[in-house]
Amino acid sequence: MAYEGDTPRSAAIDRSDRPGHIGWVLLLAGVLVGATLSLRFLDIEQTQPLILGLLAFFAMAGVFFLFAMAIGVVQFPGQTARNDITKLMADTSGDGLVVIEDDGRITYANDAYLSIAGLQGGDVRPVERLFMGAPEVSEAIYRLAQAAREHRTGTEEIRLSPSLSGAQEFGWYRVRVRPVPRPNGRQAALWTISEVTHERERQENVFQELQHAIDYLDHAPAGFLSVDPEGSIIYLNATLASWLDYDLAQVGSGGLNLTDIVPRDVVSLMTSFSGEPGSVRTETFDLDLRRRNGQFLPVRLYHRIAFGQDGRMGPSRTLVLNRSAGGEVDEGQRAAEVRFARFFNNTPIAIATVDQAGRVVHANAPFTKLFGALTRMAESGATGASILDPFRERAPIEAALKAAAENRGDIPPLELQTTGDSGGSVRVWVTPVGDTGADGETAILYALDTTDFRKVEEQLAQSQKMNAVGQLAGGVAHDFNNVLQAIIGYSDLLLANHRPTDPSFQDIMQIKQNANRAASLVRQLLAFSRRQTLRPEVLNLNDRLYDLSMLLKRLLGERVELDLSHGRDLWFVKADVNQFEQVVVNLAVNARDAMPGGGKLAIRTGNVSAAEAARLNVSAMPPADYVVVEVSDTGSGMTPDVVEKIFEPFFTTKEVGKGTGLGLSTVFGIVKQSGGYIDVDSKLGEGTTFRIYLPRHVQEVQEAPEEAKADAPKKPAADMTGQGTILLVEDEDPVRAVNARALSARGYTVLEAASGIEAMEIIQERGAPVDLVVSDVVMPEMDGPTLLRELRKLYPDLKVIFVSGYAEEAFRKNLPEGEDFNFLPKPFSLRQLVETVKQAMVR
């Protein structure tokens, strides 16, 4: 670059100005010549005014042009660009600048670019011809050229070997391109080339220094880690990782949680500190870290935490000292400290020392977990942070602290209830310190959380009560079934001998209908006692609820809205479809009765994974995959006292004559017998929600949902008559008599036995097998399964039908595995009996 005085003279190339064109001058001259020649065709009188007017116009135009040049409105081409300060800045920029039109023509290049690119054959080399060499260089330049063609902005850093000047082995260049709009509407691209070799060298030096610092910290003779407020380890040095037997390459940053290496009680203590905004706090812990192989490492932690201006806890700076054997400290003292730290922090009992006013002075990790809020208040120096605060009754703990201050050693343990919505129970032991400690300690508190024990005790008591009621209900139902069996049987005999036009026919029908109604109540008792007969099938509950929706709408009426929501990709369950429908109908009817003024009943289904089930805290429900059916209403709701009793049989809140009290007990029994669980959530005045959890059924290859089963139900034979000898074993005389009459009327030869022993005597005296054995299950002296085993010894292929008021599963476990028999639940009609006998005889 050359200079004249103080004004720099740039050698930059600028072809952006538009030069004047000779055509405009020729055009103007032609116009003037034409105007002059046209005057010859006019008279002198007419031409004089025109000539004077033309001369006046040119005179005024000349004066205006002179004034415009004087004030700078009119300038000669190129003058503005050469005097523009912006152009001067571009010309003298240290970065190479070049403007390239879309057609590839270079319209501008500053001095820096010319020094980089130089001239070749009188032309400036474009950027693409400057950077050539390795494939990665060509790829980067191609990406920038593509961006220029598409009028986009692009940036690349390119390593060129050798450098553009050739003075260095290599050079780093930052190449940028961006679109530049032109006044003529066309687009150009501005390329900028900056040499950043020294900048990259500085970055590499800083990176190397940082690597050295990390290496020093990683291999320091002490462990170091940093923990965020959520308990995640965001940094772990190599020394501590080797102590804990972890590979940093596999764990990485954030790969471990504090709970992986520290006892959970201590975790809650380390992540629950509070402090003043802007303050720094350091705590010391003596504890055992857990290695990857499960072994323990005794350490001392210096846990330093800084608090932000908003009072929130930031990441920790934690120094870890190895306290295992082999150090410089006295081994006896070290061992004693380690043992005490283990006992104090790892015991499941919460321990704390308090002063005479009940303030917490020192506490271990379990105490912090049990009374976390109280401990944090004490540590932050808040007033009123007393051990008396978390308990509903303050008098017992006050009396115990007073006795400890008097050095009494016979203070009985206390059973206390904690405050809060979820109030739990705690057993507290208070012992005196003796001589008042340096911090004013007067008593030691030992606390044990007994909330779970109380819940288990209550659940056990409730379960024992329900089992006792269930056994009573099951026994009553079984005996009552025999009575109903006789009533229904004799009603069928009478109906067979009377025509519908007989006056007594309707009376007999009333007897049978009321007997069937009583049988329905008995089935509810058996459902509660879990002794009813189930026919489980593989079900999709969404399909079952859809089929049931029309019935539910009719049951609910017009004032109650039904909202049915199906879960997506619902898992299959295995349950009795009829019993499941009965469960839903019972819950819907109860919800309708709880909304006399109308409301909304919502039924929803969904999948519950094992992890979600573990968080639900449903009583006695183990973690597993379940399908949930949620039935919620907007009715009157229930009080907690009522919720505790709703599943008990014969308990009802309805008026006399409007409820049997067996609806929800039936629901409870069916769900439990199906292997499921039921949970209730109700608030007075807000509504009630029942959630039924049925175990997920994973289908085997040979199984299929009930919709896909191709086997059609067996159709009973139209002709119910038959031939053959049937051994009828029944200990109830009326039941045996009516069944024998019904079978004899159909053409069978019936041998009657009042017990299993009598049946064996008949078979032995006969000396030949019978065609079929119809036997009760529960009988004195010899029950049905025992009778079957004895008969199988004599005749292995003997056909058997069991009848019982209990469920088939109740006695199947007493039979040999794979035993083949038919089953008929009581009470049954005579038609059902002869149909079952006919089907068994023809098999």
Short mmCIF file of C-alpha atoms in Angstrom, two decimals, residues 255-698:
data_model
loop_
_atom_site.label_atom_id
_atom_site.label_comp_id
_atom_site.label_asym_id
_atom_site.label_seq_id
_atom_site.Cartn_x
_atom_site.Cartn_y
_atom_site.Cartn_z
CA GLY A 255 -23.25 -42.18 35.45
CA LEU A 256 -23.56 -42.74 39.20
CA ASN A 257 -25.99 -41.60 41.83
CA LEU A 258 -25.15 -40.88 45.44
CA THR A 259 -27.41 -43.76 46.48
CA ASP A 260 -25.09 -46.16 44.63
CA ILE A 261 -22.19 -45.54 47.02
CA VAL A 262 -23.71 -43.95 50.15
CA PRO A 263 -26.37 -45.37 52.53
CA ARG A 264 -29.81 -43.95 51.72
CA ASP A 265 -30.23 -42.37 55.14
CA VAL A 266 -27.00 -40.41 54.68
CA VAL A 267 -28.10 -39.35 51.18
CA SER A 268 -31.13 -37.58 52.60
CA LEU A 269 -28.84 -35.79 55.05
CA MET A 270 -26.29 -34.71 52.41
CA THR A 271 -28.94 -33.35 50.04
CA SER A 272 -31.16 -31.54 52.55
CA PHE A 273 -28.94 -28.74 53.89
CA SER A 274 -30.12 -25.17 54.08
CA GLY A 275 -28.13 -21.95 54.41
CA GLU A 276 -28.18 -18.22 54.03
CA PRO A 277 -28.08 -16.83 50.47
CA GLY A 278 -24.49 -16.50 49.29
CA SER A 279 -23.09 -18.53 52.21
CA VAL A 280 -20.79 -21.57 52.12
CA ARG A 281 -21.18 -24.52 54.46
CA THR A 282 -18.86 -27.47 55.16
CA GLU A 283 -19.97 -30.66 56.91
CA THR A 284 -17.90 -33.66 57.99
CA PHE A 285 -19.18 -37.24 57.75
CA ASP A 286 -17.58 -40.47 58.90
CA LEU A 287 -19.26 -43.33 57.10
CA ASP A 288 -18.82 -46.37 54.87
CA LEU A 289 -18.92 -46.04 51.09
CA ARG A 290 -20.23 -49.02 49.18
CA ARG A 291 -17.88 -50.47 46.56
CA ARG A 292 -19.13 -51.93 43.29
CA ASN A 293 -18.63 -55.48 44.65
CA GLY A 294 -20.76 -54.71 47.71
CA GLN A 295 -17.92 -54.34 50.19
CA PHE A 296 -17.53 -51.23 52.33
CA LEU A 297 -14.82 -48.56 52.44
CA PRO A 298 -14.54 -46.45 55.63
CA VAL A 299 -14.00 -42.79 54.70
CA ARG A 300 -14.25 -39.27 56.04
CA LEU A 301 -16.11 -36.76 53.85
CA TYR A 302 -15.56 -33.00 53.87
CA HIS A 303 -18.78 -31.94 52.19
CA ARG A 304 -18.67 -28.28 51.08
CA ILE A 305 -21.80 -26.60 49.67
CA ALA A 306 -22.28 -23.07 48.35
CA PHE A 307 -25.72 -21.44 48.34
CA GLY A 308 -26.82 -19.03 45.62
CA GLN A 309 -28.37 -15.62 46.11
CA ASP A 310 -31.79 -17.29 45.96
CA GLY A 311 -30.83 -19.63 48.82
CA ARG A 312 -30.76 -22.72 46.62
CA MET A 313 -28.08 -25.31 47.19
CA GLY A 314 -25.49 -25.66 44.43
CA PRO A 315 -23.26 -28.62 43.47
CA SER A 316 -20.99 -29.80 46.26
CA ARG A 317 -17.21 -29.94 46.48
CA THR A 318 -16.60 -33.10 48.49
CA LEU A 319 -13.18 -34.29 49.61
CA VAL A 320 -12.92 -38.00 50.48
CA LEU A 321 -10.20 -39.35 52.81
CA ASN A 322 -9.57 -43.07 52.98
CA ARG A 323 -9.93 -44.26 56.59
CA SER A 324 -9.05 -47.88 56.02
CA ALA A 325 -6.06 -49.46 57.77
CA GLY A 326 -2.54 -48.45 56.78
CA GLY A 327 -2.58 -44.67 57.31
CA GLU A 328 -0.50 -42.47 59.56
CA VAL A 329 -3.15 -41.95 62.24
CA ASP A 330 -3.08 -44.20 65.29
CA GLU A 331 -4.78 -47.46 64.31
CA GLY A 332 -6.66 -47.83 67.60
CA GLN A 333 -8.11 -44.36 67.39
CA ARG A 334 -8.94 -44.80 63.72
CA ALA A 335 -10.67 -48.12 64.32
CA ALA A 336 -12.71 -46.67 67.17
CA GLU A 337 -13.81 -43.70 65.05
CA VAL A 338 -14.73 -45.96 62.16
CA ARG A 339 -16.76 -48.29 64.38
CA PHE A 340 -18.60 -45.40 65.99
CA ALA A 341 -19.34 -43.82 62.61
CA ARG A 342 -20.72 -47.12 61.35
CA PHE A 343 -22.89 -47.68 64.41
CA PHE A 344 -24.14 -44.12 64.56
CA ASN A 345 -25.01 -43.55 60.89
CA ASN A 346 -25.94 -47.05 59.73
CA THR A 347 -28.22 -48.07 62.58
CA PRO A 348 -31.91 -48.30 61.57
CA ILE A 349 -32.85 -46.45 64.76
CA ALA A 350 -33.04 -42.66 64.71
CA ILE A 351 -30.78 -41.15 67.37
CA ALA A 352 -30.48 -37.52 68.49
CA THR A 353 -29.39 -35.51 71.49
CA VAL A 354 -31.58 -32.63 72.70
CA ASP A 355 -31.28 -29.89 75.26
CA GLN A 356 -33.67 -29.26 78.11
CA ALA A 357 -35.98 -27.18 75.86
CA GLY A 358 -36.25 -30.05 73.40
CA ARG A 359 -34.03 -28.55 70.70
CA VAL A 360 -32.07 -30.99 68.54
CA VAL A 361 -28.31 -30.65 69.08
CA HIS A 362 -26.90 -33.63 67.16
CA ALA A 363 -28.65 -36.24 65.02
CA ASN A 364 -27.72 -39.23 62.87
CA ALA A 365 -28.86 -39.90 59.31
CA PRO A 366 -31.95 -42.04 60.16
CA PHE A 367 -33.14 -39.28 62.50
CA THR A 368 -32.80 -36.78 59.65
CA LYS A 369 -34.83 -39.05 57.40
CA LEU A 370 -37.56 -39.50 60.02
CA PHE A 371 -37.69 -35.85 61.16
CA GLY A 372 -36.01 -34.15 58.19
CA ALA A 373 -37.82 -30.81 58.34
CA LEU A 374 -37.23 -30.49 62.10
CA THR A 375 -33.49 -31.19 61.75
CA ARG A 376 -33.07 -28.68 58.93
CA MET A 377 -34.76 -26.03 61.05
CA ALA A 378 -32.40 -26.74 63.93
CA GLU A 379 -29.31 -26.64 61.72
CA SER A 380 -30.31 -23.31 60.18
CA GLY A 381 -30.80 -21.79 63.62
CA ALA A 382 -34.54 -21.25 63.22
CA THR A 383 -36.47 -20.48 66.37
CA GLY A 384 -39.06 -22.97 67.59
CA ALA A 385 -37.22 -26.00 66.10
CA SER A 386 -38.16 -28.38 68.87
CA ILE A 387 -38.54 -32.14 69.09
CA LEU A 388 -42.04 -31.45 70.41
CA ASP A 389 -43.22 -30.02 67.07
CA PRO A 390 -43.70 -33.19 64.98
CA PHE A 391 -45.98 -34.95 67.51
CA ARG A 392 -49.71 -34.56 67.94
CA GLU A 393 -49.52 -34.95 71.73
CA ARG A 394 -46.76 -32.88 73.33
CA ALA A 395 -47.46 -33.77 76.98
CA PRO A 396 -45.89 -37.30 76.97
CA ILE A 397 -42.62 -36.16 75.34
CA GLU A 398 -42.44 -33.11 77.62
CA ALA A 399 -42.80 -35.34 80.67
CA ALA A 400 -40.11 -37.69 79.37
CA LEU A 401 -37.67 -34.81 78.74
CA LYS A 402 -38.32 -33.46 82.20
CA ALA A 403 -37.62 -36.89 83.71
CA ALA A 404 -34.37 -37.11 81.69
CA ALA A 405 -33.29 -33.68 82.96
CA GLU A 406 -33.76 -35.03 86.51
CA ASN A 407 -31.49 -38.01 85.67
CA ARG A 408 -34.26 -40.56 86.05
CA GLY A 409 -33.49 -43.85 84.36
CA ASP A 410 -36.90 -45.53 84.43
CA ILE A 411 -38.58 -43.60 81.59
CA PRO A 412 -40.99 -45.95 79.74
CA PRO A 413 -41.05 -45.95 75.92
CA LEU A 414 -43.62 -43.70 74.25
CA GLU A 415 -46.03 -44.53 71.42
CA LEU A 416 -46.60 -41.23 69.61
CA GLN A 417 -48.45 -40.09 66.50
CA THR A 418 -46.77 -37.64 64.13
CA THR A 419 -48.52 -34.63 62.64
CA GLY A 420 -49.38 -34.13 59.00
CA ASP A 421 -51.92 -35.58 56.59
CA SER A 422 -50.20 -38.96 56.48
CA GLY A 423 -49.52 -38.99 60.23
CA GLY A 424 -47.53 -42.05 61.18
CA SER A 425 -46.68 -43.71 64.45
CA VAL A 426 -43.30 -43.59 66.21
CA ARG A 427 -41.94 -45.39 69.27
CA VAL A 428 -39.59 -43.13 71.23
CA TRP A 429 -37.14 -44.00 74.02
CA VAL A 430 -35.71 -41.14 76.14
CA THR A 431 -32.61 -41.61 78.29
CA PRO A 432 -30.71 -39.01 80.34
CA VAL A 433 -27.22 -37.90 79.35
CA GLY A 434 -26.05 -37.58 82.95
CA ASP A 435 -23.69 -34.64 83.12
CA THR A 436 -24.87 -31.89 80.80
CA GLY A 437 -22.79 -31.94 77.62
CA ALA A 438 -20.79 -29.08 76.18
CA ASP A 439 -23.68 -28.19 73.87
CA GLY A 440 -26.29 -28.28 76.64
CA GLU A 441 -27.41 -31.85 75.89
CA THR A 442 -29.67 -33.29 78.57
CA ALA A 443 -31.33 -36.29 76.88
CA ILE A 444 -30.76 -38.87 74.16
CA LEU A 445 -33.72 -39.80 71.97
CA TYR A 446 -34.05 -43.13 70.19
CA ALA A 447 -36.93 -43.23 67.71
CA LEU A 448 -38.25 -46.09 65.58
CA ASP A 449 -40.82 -45.59 62.83
CA THR A 450 -43.63 -48.07 63.49
CA THR A 451 -46.06 -46.82 60.84
CA ASP A 452 -45.63 -49.87 58.62
CA PHE A 453 -45.93 -52.22 61.61
CA ARG A 454 -49.20 -50.57 62.60
CA LYS A 455 -50.56 -50.87 59.09
CA VAL A 456 -49.58 -54.54 58.92
CA GLU A 457 -51.25 -55.18 62.27
CA GLU A 458 -54.44 -53.48 61.10
CA GLN A 459 -54.37 -55.34 57.80
CA LEU A 460 -53.79 -58.65 59.56
CA ALA A 461 -56.64 -58.02 61.96
CA GLN A 462 -58.93 -57.04 59.09
CA SER A 463 -57.84 -60.06 57.04
CA GLN A 464 -58.45 -62.45 59.94
CA LYS A 465 -61.87 -60.96 60.51
CA MET A 466 -62.76 -61.19 56.82
CA ASN A 467 -61.47 -64.77 56.60
CA ALA A 468 -63.55 -65.76 59.63
CA VAL A 469 -66.66 -64.16 58.15
CA GLY A 470 -65.85 -65.74 54.79
CA GLN A 471 -65.57 -69.23 56.27
CA LEU A 472 -68.87 -68.75 58.09
CA ALA A 473 -70.55 -67.41 54.95
CA GLY A 474 -69.14 -70.24 52.84
CA GLY A 475 -70.37 -72.89 55.28
CA VAL A 476 -73.82 -71.35 55.50
CA ALA A 477 -74.00 -71.02 51.71
CA HIS A 478 -73.01 -74.66 51.20
CA ASP A 479 -75.71 -75.95 53.57
CA PHE A 480 -78.24 -73.52 52.19
CA ASN A 481 -77.46 -74.72 48.67
CA ASN A 482 -78.60 -78.22 49.59
CA VAL A 483 -81.91 -76.84 50.85
CA LEU A 484 -82.36 -74.78 47.67
CA GLN A 485 -81.40 -77.78 45.55
CA ALA A 486 -84.29 -79.76 47.01
CA ILE A 487 -86.75 -76.86 46.58
CA ILE A 488 -85.72 -76.25 42.95
CA GLY A 489 -85.73 -79.99 42.18
CA TYR A 490 -89.21 -80.65 43.53
CA SER A 491 -90.46 -77.47 41.84
CA ASP A 492 -89.20 -78.85 38.52
CA LEU A 493 -91.00 -82.18 39.20
CA LEU A 494 -94.24 -80.36 39.96
CA LEU A 495 -93.90 -78.12 36.90
CA ALA A 496 -93.39 -81.21 34.73
CA ASN A 497 -96.75 -82.59 35.94
CA HIS A 498 -98.73 -79.34 35.58
CA ARG A 499 -99.72 -77.49 32.49
CA PRO A 500 -99.32 -73.71 32.29
CA THR A 501 -103.13 -73.42 32.35
CA ASP A 502 -103.38 -75.14 35.75
CA PRO A 503 -104.20 -72.77 38.63
CA SER A 504 -101.25 -74.07 40.69
CA PHE A 505 -98.71 -73.68 37.87
CA GLN A 506 -98.05 -70.00 38.65
CA ASP A 507 -97.73 -70.76 42.38
CA ILE A 508 -95.08 -73.37 41.65
CA MET A 509 -93.28 -70.91 39.34
CA GLN A 510 -93.23 -68.36 42.17
CA ILE A 511 -91.67 -70.94 44.45
CA LYS A 512 -88.96 -71.72 41.87
CA GLN A 513 -88.27 -68.06 41.08
CA ASN A 514 -87.84 -67.18 44.75
CA ALA A 515 -85.61 -70.21 45.18
CA ASN A 516 -83.47 -69.00 42.27
CA ARG A 517 -83.34 -65.54 43.86
CA ALA A 518 -82.16 -67.11 47.08
CA ALA A 519 -79.58 -69.06 45.05
CA SER A 520 -78.30 -65.74 43.67
CA LEU A 521 -77.75 -64.48 47.22
CA VAL A 522 -75.95 -67.70 48.04
CA ARG A 523 -73.67 -67.19 45.05
CA GLN A 524 -72.82 -63.75 46.39
CA LEU A 525 -71.91 -65.29 49.73
CA LEU A 526 -69.73 -67.84 47.93
CA ALA A 527 -68.14 -65.04 45.94
CA PHE A 528 -67.26 -63.22 49.14
CA SER A 529 -65.83 -66.41 50.68
CA ARG A 530 -64.00 -67.09 47.36
CA ARG A 531 -65.54 -70.52 47.00
CA GLN A 532 -67.64 -69.98 43.91
CA THR A 533 -67.01 -71.69 40.60
CA LEU A 534 -65.07 -69.60 38.08
CA ARG A 535 -64.60 -70.25 34.38
CA PRO A 536 -61.54 -68.13 33.57
CA GLU A 537 -60.95 -67.06 29.97
CA VAL A 538 -58.36 -64.88 28.25
CA LEU A 539 -60.07 -61.49 28.00
CA ASN A 540 -59.51 -58.06 26.56
CA LEU A 541 -61.32 -55.88 29.11
CA ASN A 542 -61.85 -53.07 26.59
CA ASP A 543 -64.02 -55.39 24.47
CA ARG A 544 -65.93 -56.66 27.51
CA LEU A 545 -66.69 -53.13 28.73
CA TYR A 546 -67.78 -52.04 25.25
CA ASP A 547 -70.24 -54.95 25.08
CA LEU A 548 -71.45 -54.08 28.57
CA SER A 549 -71.91 -50.36 27.92
CA MET A 550 -75.51 -50.61 26.63
CA LEU A 551 -76.62 -52.52 29.75
CA LEU A 552 -74.83 -49.98 31.96
CA LYS A 553 -76.60 -47.06 30.26
CA ARG A 554 -79.96 -48.66 30.91
CA LEU A 555 -79.04 -49.30 34.55
CA LEU A 556 -77.74 -45.77 35.14
CA GLY A 557 -80.72 -43.98 33.62
CA GLU A 558 -80.84 -40.65 31.84
CA ARG A 559 -79.56 -38.48 34.70
CA VAL A 560 -76.21 -40.23 34.99
CA GLU A 561 -73.67 -39.78 32.18
CA LEU A 562 -71.47 -42.75 31.31
CA ASP A 563 -67.89 -41.92 30.25
CA LEU A 564 -66.05 -45.00 28.97
CA SER A 565 -62.33 -44.51 28.23
CA HIS A 566 -60.27 -47.39 26.84
CA GLY A 567 -56.54 -47.64 27.45
CA ARG A 568 -54.38 -48.13 24.38
CA ASP A 569 -52.70 -51.50 23.71
CA LEU A 570 -54.39 -53.01 26.76
CA TRP A 571 -52.84 -56.23 28.05
CA PHE A 572 -54.85 -59.44 28.33
CA VAL A 573 -56.12 -60.85 31.63
CA LYS A 574 -57.52 -64.23 32.55
CA ALA A 575 -60.82 -64.04 34.40
CA ASP A 576 -64.40 -65.27 34.40
CA VAL A 577 -66.23 -62.97 31.99
CA ASN A 578 -69.58 -63.29 33.77
CA GLN A 579 -68.06 -62.56 37.18
CA PHE A 580 -66.14 -59.59 35.78
CA GLU A 581 -69.35 -58.17 34.35
CA GLN A 582 -71.03 -58.69 37.73
CA VAL A 583 -68.24 -56.70 39.39
CA VAL A 584 -68.67 -53.77 37.01
CA VAL A 585 -72.47 -53.85 37.26
CA ASN A 586 -72.37 -53.89 41.08
CA LEU A 587 -70.01 -50.91 41.17
CA ALA A 588 -72.12 -49.03 38.60
CA VAL A 589 -75.34 -49.61 40.54
CA ASN A 590 -73.73 -48.40 43.78
CA ALA A 591 -72.44 -45.31 41.96
CA ARG A 592 -75.91 -44.62 40.54
CA ASP A 593 -77.46 -44.84 44.03
CA ALA A 594 -74.81 -42.39 45.30
CA MET A 595 -75.89 -39.82 42.66
CA PRO A 596 -79.67 -39.44 43.16
CA GLY A 597 -79.61 -36.02 41.52
CA GLY A 598 -77.55 -37.19 38.55
CA GLY A 599 -73.87 -37.05 37.84
CA LYS A 600 -71.12 -38.74 35.88
CA LEU A 601 -69.78 -42.29 36.02
CA ALA A 602 -66.34 -42.71 34.45
CA ILE A 603 -64.89 -46.15 33.65
CA ARG A 604 -61.30 -46.20 32.48
CA THR A 605 -58.82 -48.96 31.69
CA GLY A 606 -55.05 -48.93 31.44
CA ASN A 607 -51.82 -50.85 31.88
CA VAL A 608 -49.80 -50.63 35.09
CA SER A 609 -46.18 -51.73 34.89
CA ALA A 610 -44.38 -53.41 37.78
CA ALA A 611 -42.45 -50.22 38.52
CA GLU A 612 -45.68 -48.19 38.68
CA ALA A 613 -47.37 -50.85 40.84
CA ALA A 614 -44.53 -50.61 43.36
CA ARG A 615 -45.19 -46.86 43.75
CA LEU A 616 -48.97 -47.20 44.15
CA ASN A 617 -48.76 -48.55 47.72
CA VAL A 618 -51.90 -50.66 47.33
CA SER A 619 -52.37 -52.89 50.37
CA ALA A 620 -50.67 -56.32 49.97
CA MET A 621 -50.26 -55.89 46.19
CA PRO A 622 -46.81 -57.12 45.03
CA PRO A 623 -44.98 -55.36 42.18
CA ALA A 624 -46.07 -56.94 38.88
CA ASP A 625 -47.77 -56.04 35.61
CA TYR A 626 -51.49 -55.34 36.04
CA VAL A 627 -54.47 -54.13 34.06
CA VAL A 628 -56.43 -51.53 36.01
CA VAL A 629 -60.16 -50.85 35.71
CA GLU A 630 -61.06 -47.54 37.36
CA VAL A 631 -64.71 -46.83 38.21
CA SER A 632 -65.26 -43.30 39.56
CA ASP A 633 -68.39 -41.29 40.27
CA THR A 634 -69.25 -37.75 41.28
CA GLY A 635 -71.59 -38.83 44.05
CA SER A 636 -71.83 -38.14 47.75
CA GLY A 637 -68.64 -39.99 48.70
CA MET A 638 -67.94 -41.83 51.95
CA THR A 639 -66.31 -41.09 55.27
CA PRO A 640 -63.12 -42.99 56.25
CA ASP A 641 -65.10 -45.02 58.80
CA VAL A 642 -67.51 -46.23 56.11
CA VAL A 643 -64.66 -47.02 53.68
CA GLU A 644 -63.14 -49.39 56.24
CA LYS A 645 -66.37 -51.46 56.38
CA ILE A 646 -67.72 -51.43 52.83
CA PHE A 647 -66.41 -54.91 51.94
CA GLU A 648 -67.88 -56.57 55.00
CA PRO A 649 -70.93 -58.76 54.20
CA PHE A 650 -74.34 -57.36 55.07
CA PHE A 651 -72.91 -53.89 55.72
CA THR A 652 -74.91 -51.24 53.87
CA THR A 653 -75.65 -47.53 54.18
CA LYS A 654 -78.90 -47.83 52.23
CA GLU A 655 -82.35 -47.80 53.75
CA VAL A 656 -83.93 -50.99 55.03
CA GLY A 657 -85.16 -53.12 52.16
CA LYS A 658 -83.06 -51.32 49.53
CA GLY A 659 -79.81 -53.22 49.86
CA THR A 660 -78.56 -56.61 51.01
CA GLY A 661 -75.03 -55.47 51.87
CA LEU A 662 -73.56 -58.19 49.67
CA GLY A 663 -72.75 -56.16 46.55
CA LEU A 664 -69.29 -54.91 47.46
CA SER A 665 -68.44 -58.04 49.41
CA THR A 666 -69.18 -59.98 46.22
CA VAL A 667 -66.94 -57.62 44.27
CA PHE A 668 -64.18 -58.11 46.83
CA GLY A 669 -64.47 -61.91 46.70
CA ILE A 670 -64.54 -62.12 42.89
CA VAL A 671 -61.50 -59.85 42.54
CA LYS A 672 -59.53 -61.76 45.16
CA GLN A 673 -60.47 -65.16 43.71
CA SER A 674 -59.33 -63.91 40.30
CA GLY A 675 -55.92 -63.07 41.78
CA GLY A 676 -56.51 -59.32 41.70
CA TYR A 677 -56.58 -56.42 44.14
CA ILE A 678 -59.00 -53.58 44.79
CA ASP A 679 -58.33 -50.08 46.08
CA VAL A 680 -60.81 -47.39 47.15
CA ASP A 681 -60.41 -43.61 47.23
CA SER A 682 -63.38 -41.61 48.47
CA LYS A 683 -63.95 -38.10 49.78
CA LEU A 684 -67.18 -36.98 51.34
CA GLY A 685 -69.08 -34.74 48.94
CA GLU A 686 -66.62 -35.27 46.06
CA GLY A 687 -67.19 -38.85 44.91
CA THR A 688 -65.67 -42.32 45.04
CA THR A 689 -63.15 -44.15 42.88
CA PHE A 690 -62.70 -47.93 42.83
CA ARG A 691 -59.56 -49.30 41.14
CA ILE A 692 -59.42 -53.01 40.29
CA TYR A 693 -56.00 -54.44 39.45
CA LEU A 694 -56.05 -57.78 37.60
CA PRO A 695 -52.75 -59.57 36.83
CA ARG A 696 -51.51 -59.36 33.28
CA HIS A 697 -51.84 -62.68 31.43
CA VAL A 698 -49.08 -63.50 28.96
#
